[in-house]
mmCIF file of C-alpha atoms in Angstrom:
data_model
loop_
_atom_site.group_PDB
_atom_site.id
_atom_site.type_symbol
_atom_site.label_atom_id
_atom_site.label_comp_id
_atom_site.label_asym_id
_atom_site.label_seq_id
_atom_site.Cartn_x
_atom_site.Cartn_y
_atom_site.Cartn_z
ATOM 1 C CA MET A 1 0.000 0.000 0.000
ATOM 2 C CA SER A 2 1.498 3.315 -1.082
ATOM 3 C CA PRO A 3 1.323 6.288 1.273
ATOM 4 C CA VAL A 4 -1.680 8.507 0.653
ATOM 5 C CA LYS A 5 -0.619 11.504 -1.386
ATOM 6 C CA ILE A 6 -2.251 14.785 -0.544
ATOM 7 C CA GLU A 7 -2.094 17.626 -3.027
ATOM 8 C CA PRO A 8 -0.218 20.650 -1.648
ATOM 9 C CA ILE A 9 -2.631 22.883 0.241
ATOM 10 C CA VAL A 10 -1.829 26.557 0.654
ATOM 11 C CA PRO A 11 -2.839 27.899 4.078
ATOM 12 C CA ARG A 12 -4.379 31.317 4.574
ATOM 13 C CA LEU A 13 -3.083 33.839 7.064
ATOM 14 C CA ALA A 14 -5.748 35.046 9.474
ATOM 15 C CA GLN A 15 -6.227 36.565 12.916
ATOM 16 C CA TRP A 16 -7.962 33.899 15.024
ATOM 17 C CA LYS A 17 -9.784 34.357 18.304
ATOM 18 C CA VAL A 18 -7.837 32.818 21.170
ATOM 19 C CA ALA A 19 -11.110 31.538 22.628
ATOM 20 C CA ASN A 20 -11.707 29.475 19.480
ATOM 21 C CA LEU A 21 -8.337 27.708 19.534
ATOM 22 C CA HIS A 22 -7.792 24.416 21.328
ATOM 23 C CA ARG A 23 -5.481 21.452 21.666
ATOM 24 C CA HIS A 24 -5.753 19.115 18.698
ATOM 25 C CA ARG A 25 -8.648 16.726 19.308
ATOM 26 C CA ALA A 26 -6.566 13.735 18.256
ATOM 27 C CA LEU A 27 -4.058 14.496 21.031
ATOM 28 C CA GLU A 28 -6.872 14.787 23.554
ATOM 29 C CA ARG A 29 -8.531 11.538 22.503
ATOM 30 C CA CYS A 30 -5.201 9.707 22.657
ATOM 31 C CA GLU A 31 -4.486 11.334 26.058
ATOM 32 C CA ILE A 32 -1.117 12.634 24.866
ATOM 33 C CA ASP A 33 0.321 15.317 27.140
ATOM 34 C CA GLN A 34 3.420 16.297 25.163
ATOM 35 C CA THR A 35 3.417 19.850 23.811
ATOM 36 C CA ILE A 36 3.393 20.330 20.047
ATOM 37 C CA ASP A 37 5.441 23.429 19.366
ATOM 38 C CA ALA A 38 8.405 24.279 17.191
ATOM 39 C CA GLY A 39 10.424 24.945 20.307
ATOM 40 C CA ASP A 40 11.061 28.637 19.639
ATOM 41 C CA ARG A 41 12.249 30.607 22.618
ATOM 42 C CA ASP A 42 12.114 34.063 21.045
ATOM 43 C CA SER A 43 11.611 37.169 23.123
ATOM 44 C CA GLY A 44 8.856 38.307 20.779
ATOM 45 C CA LEU A 45 5.548 36.532 21.203
ATOM 46 C CA PHE A 46 4.843 35.644 17.584
ATOM 47 C CA LEU A 47 7.805 35.416 15.252
ATOM 48 C CA ARG A 48 5.732 32.712 13.538
ATOM 49 C CA PRO A 49 1.968 32.320 13.321
ATOM 50 C CA LEU A 50 0.329 29.289 14.890
ATOM 51 C CA ILE A 51 -0.564 26.515 12.475
ATOM 52 C CA ILE A 52 -4.165 25.349 12.788
ATOM 53 C CA ASP A 53 -6.943 23.734 10.794
ATOM 54 C CA GLN A 54 -10.254 25.410 10.066
ATOM 55 C CA ASP A 55 -11.806 23.894 13.209
ATOM 56 C CA GLY A 56 -9.291 25.589 15.494
ATOM 57 C CA ASN A 57 -7.219 22.456 16.168
ATOM 58 C CA ILE A 58 -3.658 23.536 16.913
ATOM 59 C CA ILE A 59 -1.254 21.672 14.658
ATOM 60 C CA GLU A 60 1.749 23.649 15.878
ATOM 61 C CA GLY A 61 2.039 26.438 18.430
ATOM 62 C CA GLU A 62 0.592 25.347 21.782
ATOM 63 C CA ALA A 63 3.283 27.128 23.796
ATOM 64 C CA ARG A 64 2.760 30.332 21.822
ATOM 65 C CA LEU A 65 -0.973 30.167 22.507
ATOM 66 C CA ALA A 66 -0.284 29.710 26.219
ATOM 67 C CA ARG A 67 1.892 32.837 26.205
ATOM 68 C CA ALA A 68 -0.823 34.731 24.338
ATOM 69 C CA LYS A 69 -3.329 33.842 27.057
ATOM 70 C CA VAL A 70 -0.925 34.979 29.786
ATOM 71 C CA ASN A 71 -0.525 38.289 27.949
ATOM 72 C CA CYS A 72 -4.326 38.643 27.564
ATOM 73 C CA TYR A 73 -4.328 38.558 23.764
ATOM 74 C CA THR A 74 -7.789 38.105 22.269
ATOM 75 C CA THR A 75 -6.569 37.153 18.779
ATOM 76 C CA VAL A 76 -3.378 35.646 17.374
ATOM 77 C CA PRO A 77 -1.996 35.273 13.830
ATOM 78 C CA CYS A 78 -2.556 31.816 12.375
ATOM 79 C CA LEU A 79 -1.812 29.908 9.221
ATOM 80 C CA VAL A 80 -5.133 28.167 8.625
ATOM 81 C CA TYR A 81 -5.341 24.933 6.631
ATOM 82 C CA ASP A 82 -8.771 24.068 5.233
ATOM 83 C CA ILE A 83 -8.381 20.312 5.433
ATOM 84 C CA ASN A 84 -10.283 17.234 6.609
ATOM 85 C CA LYS A 85 -9.601 15.329 9.839
ATOM 86 C CA GLU A 86 -7.231 12.820 8.225
ATOM 87 C CA GLN A 87 -5.204 15.531 6.536
ATOM 88 C CA SER A 88 -5.060 17.481 9.804
ATOM 89 C CA LEU A 89 -3.675 14.465 11.665
ATOM 90 C CA ARG A 90 -1.187 13.738 8.885
ATOM 91 C CA LEU A 91 0.074 17.331 8.988
ATOM 92 C CA LEU A 92 0.298 17.166 12.775
ATOM 93 C CA LEU A 93 2.504 14.082 12.517
ATOM 94 C CA GLU A 94 4.606 15.518 9.696
ATOM 95 C CA LEU A 95 5.422 18.668 11.675
ATOM 96 C CA ALA A 96 5.919 16.734 14.916
ATOM 97 C CA ILE A 97 8.577 14.605 13.213
ATOM 98 C CA ALA A 98 10.211 17.611 11.554
ATOM 99 C CA ASN A 99 10.360 19.551 14.842
ATOM 100 C CA ASP A 100 11.036 16.525 17.085
ATOM 101 C CA ARG A 101 8.013 17.392 19.230
ATOM 102 C CA LEU A 102 6.463 13.967 19.855
ATOM 103 C CA ASN A 103 8.284 10.742 20.687
ATOM 104 C CA LYS A 104 7.857 7.550 18.691
ATOM 105 C CA TYR A 105 5.245 6.030 20.974
ATOM 106 C CA CYS A 106 3.010 9.106 20.791
ATOM 107 C CA ARG A 107 3.349 9.231 17.012
ATOM 108 C CA VAL A 108 2.356 5.576 16.685
ATOM 109 C CA VAL A 109 -0.711 6.050 18.879
ATOM 110 C CA LEU A 110 -1.762 9.009 16.752
ATOM 111 C CA ALA A 111 -1.061 7.327 13.410
ATOM 112 C CA ASP A 112 -3.022 4.257 14.450
ATOM 113 C CA ARG A 113 -6.168 6.386 14.598
ATOM 114 C CA LEU A 114 -6.096 6.158 10.790
ATOM 115 C CA SER A 115 -5.851 2.357 10.685
ATOM 116 C CA VAL A 116 -9.539 1.823 9.823
ATOM 117 C CA ALA A 117 -9.462 4.391 7.008
ATOM 118 C CA TYR A 118 -6.201 2.981 5.633
ATOM 119 C CA THR A 119 -7.527 -0.597 5.760
ATOM 120 C CA LYS A 120 -10.708 0.314 3.888
ATOM 121 C CA ARG A 121 -8.682 2.182 1.286
ATOM 122 C CA ALA A 122 -6.331 -0.759 0.806
ATOM 123 C CA GLN A 123 -9.230 -3.175 0.407
ATOM 124 C CA MET A 124 -10.931 -0.938 -2.138
ATOM 125 C CA ASN A 125 -7.733 -0.822 -4.181
ATOM 126 C CA ASP A 126 -7.619 -4.619 -4.510
ATOM 127 C CA THR A 127 -8.690 -6.206 -7.777
ATOM 128 C CA ALA A 128 -11.244 -9.030 -7.856
ATOM 129 C CA ALA A 129 -8.462 -11.531 -8.531
ATOM 130 C CA GLU A 130 -6.490 -10.305 -5.519
ATOM 131 C CA ARG A 131 -9.568 -10.702 -3.314
ATOM 132 C CA SER A 132 -10.080 -14.337 -4.292
ATOM 133 C CA ALA A 133 -7.882 -15.730 -1.513
ATOM 134 C CA LEU A 134 -9.506 -13.968 1.429
ATOM 135 C CA GLY A 135 -7.318 -15.314 4.202
ATOM 136 C CA LYS A 136 -4.063 -14.499 2.476
ATOM 137 C CA ASP A 137 -5.452 -11.196 1.235
ATOM 138 C CA ALA A 138 -6.459 -10.003 4.692
ATOM 139 C CA LYS A 139 -3.000 -10.776 6.014
ATOM 140 C CA ARG A 140 -1.340 -8.943 3.140
ATOM 141 C CA VAL A 141 -3.607 -5.927 3.499
ATOM 142 C CA GLY A 142 -2.841 -5.800 7.219
ATOM 143 C CA ALA A 143 0.900 -5.826 6.553
ATOM 144 C CA ASP A 144 0.550 -3.095 3.935
ATOM 145 C CA VAL A 145 -1.453 -0.910 6.310
ATOM 146 C CA VAL A 146 1.076 -1.334 9.120
ATOM 147 C CA LYS A 147 3.886 -0.414 6.732
ATOM 148 C CA ALA A 148 2.063 2.732 5.568
ATOM 149 C CA LEU A 149 1.131 3.839 9.086
ATOM 150 C CA ALA A 150 4.625 3.144 10.399
ATOM 151 C CA GLN A 151 5.971 5.371 7.649
ATOM 152 C CA LEU A 152 3.478 8.062 8.620
ATOM 153 C CA ALA A 153 4.651 7.817 12.253
ATOM 154 C CA GLY A 154 8.297 7.889 11.186
ATOM 155 C CA VAL A 155 9.169 4.504 12.721
ATOM 156 C CA SER A 156 9.980 0.965 11.584
ATOM 157 C CA THR A 157 7.186 -1.582 11.242
ATOM 158 C CA GLY A 158 8.642 -3.506 14.190
ATOM 159 C CA THR A 159 8.586 -0.424 16.411
ATOM 160 C CA TYR A 160 5.053 0.318 15.254
ATOM 161 C CA ARG A 161 3.790 -3.157 16.168
ATOM 162 C CA ASN A 162 5.591 -3.091 19.529
ATOM 163 C CA ALA A 163 4.175 0.315 20.428
ATOM 164 C CA ARG A 164 0.655 -0.843 19.593
ATOM 165 C CA PHE A 165 1.150 -3.899 21.791
ATOM 166 C CA VAL A 166 2.203 -1.675 24.691
ATOM 167 C CA ARG A 167 -0.836 0.532 24.125
ATOM 168 C CA ASP A 168 -3.195 -2.467 24.054
ATOM 169 C CA HIS A 169 -1.674 -4.604 26.827
ATOM 170 C CA GLY A 170 0.357 -2.317 29.077
ATOM 171 C CA ILE A 171 -1.018 -1.087 32.375
ATOM 172 C CA PRO A 172 -1.660 2.702 32.539
ATOM 173 C CA ARG A 173 1.509 3.359 34.494
ATOM 174 C CA LEU A 174 3.628 1.582 31.889
ATOM 175 C CA LYS A 175 2.091 3.611 29.071
ATOM 176 C CA GLU A 176 2.630 6.819 31.018
ATOM 177 C CA HIS A 177 6.364 6.128 31.318
ATOM 178 C CA VAL A 178 6.714 5.328 27.621
ATOM 179 C CA GLN A 179 4.713 8.369 26.576
ATOM 180 C CA ALA A 180 6.865 10.566 28.813
ATOM 181 C CA GLY A 181 10.016 9.117 27.264
ATOM 182 C CA LYS A 182 11.199 7.599 30.544
ATOM 183 C CA MET A 183 11.167 4.066 29.115
ATOM 184 C CA SER A 184 11.878 2.768 25.632
ATOM 185 C CA ILE A 185 9.211 1.075 23.528
ATOM 186 C CA HIS A 186 11.407 -2.039 23.355
ATOM 187 C CA ARG A 187 11.662 -2.386 27.139
ATOM 188 C CA ALA A 188 7.973 -1.615 27.653
ATOM 189 C CA TYR A 189 7.069 -4.209 25.018
ATOM 190 C CA GLY A 190 8.769 -6.914 27.072
ATOM 191 C CA ILE A 191 7.036 -5.812 30.261
ATOM 192 C CA ALA A 192 3.615 -5.566 28.588
ATOM 193 C CA HIS A 193 3.571 -9.353 28.033
ATOM 194 C CA GLU A 194 3.297 -9.904 31.791
ATOM 195 C CA ASP A 195 0.234 -9.796 34.038
ATOM 196 C CA GLU A 196 -0.620 -6.595 35.902
ATOM 197 C CA PRO A 197 1.172 -7.375 39.211
ATOM 198 C CA THR A 198 4.308 -8.422 37.342
ATOM 199 C CA GLN A 199 4.205 -5.312 35.183
ATOM 200 C CA THR A 200 3.983 -3.187 38.322
ATOM 201 C CA ARG A 201 6.971 -4.982 39.883
ATOM 202 C CA LEU A 202 9.090 -4.693 36.735
ATOM 203 C CA ILE A 203 8.330 -0.991 36.447
ATOM 204 C CA GLU A 204 9.423 -0.456 40.055
ATOM 205 C CA GLU A 205 12.642 -2.380 39.418
ATOM 206 C CA PHE A 206 13.303 -0.322 36.289
ATOM 207 C CA LEU A 207 12.769 2.954 38.159
ATOM 208 C CA ASP A 208 15.027 1.841 41.028
ATOM 209 C CA ARG A 209 17.827 1.057 38.568
ATOM 210 C CA SER A 210 17.311 4.369 36.788
ATOM 211 C CA GLU A 211 17.828 6.279 40.024
ATOM 212 C CA GLU A 212 21.098 4.545 40.885
#
């Protein structure tokens, strides 16, 4: 399955009401706490406009918005992309990778929100002959989707599968440590195979060693 190609979309520059801007809904639904900002530490408040979609989802610029609120701004300059939800999430991931704003685990969790759409698209692209062997076809489609989504998240297919396993089988505390970057996906993947009490014990042991 080839990555979905989106025609270049030119954003429009606009003054946007601060009250109508919010954290990207995909980040909220995935319970991701990491800030998505380009990391600028300029003395001026807005050397660059925020990047948002037409629904007010912040694609880049959360820290700048926070400073605007502290300074009682009512509007801020924004580059507004008129795009659908999938395109908004893809742009969020693209900029997060470019600016090193989200770690691999967070990017996988976000990219996986598109798994249903990618699977349907892959199935629709199959010819009748390719659909004849359903069992084999389903497995192939699944592998193609994982490859495409891993590419979108900027990780290997192995890392993508491991991160999903941690998300699906890890206890909340384990996922919190991976999301915060305190534990690698690889280590968390091994722990996530255990039952809840064992996961808790292994996390404690890991933290004790980290503090030595």
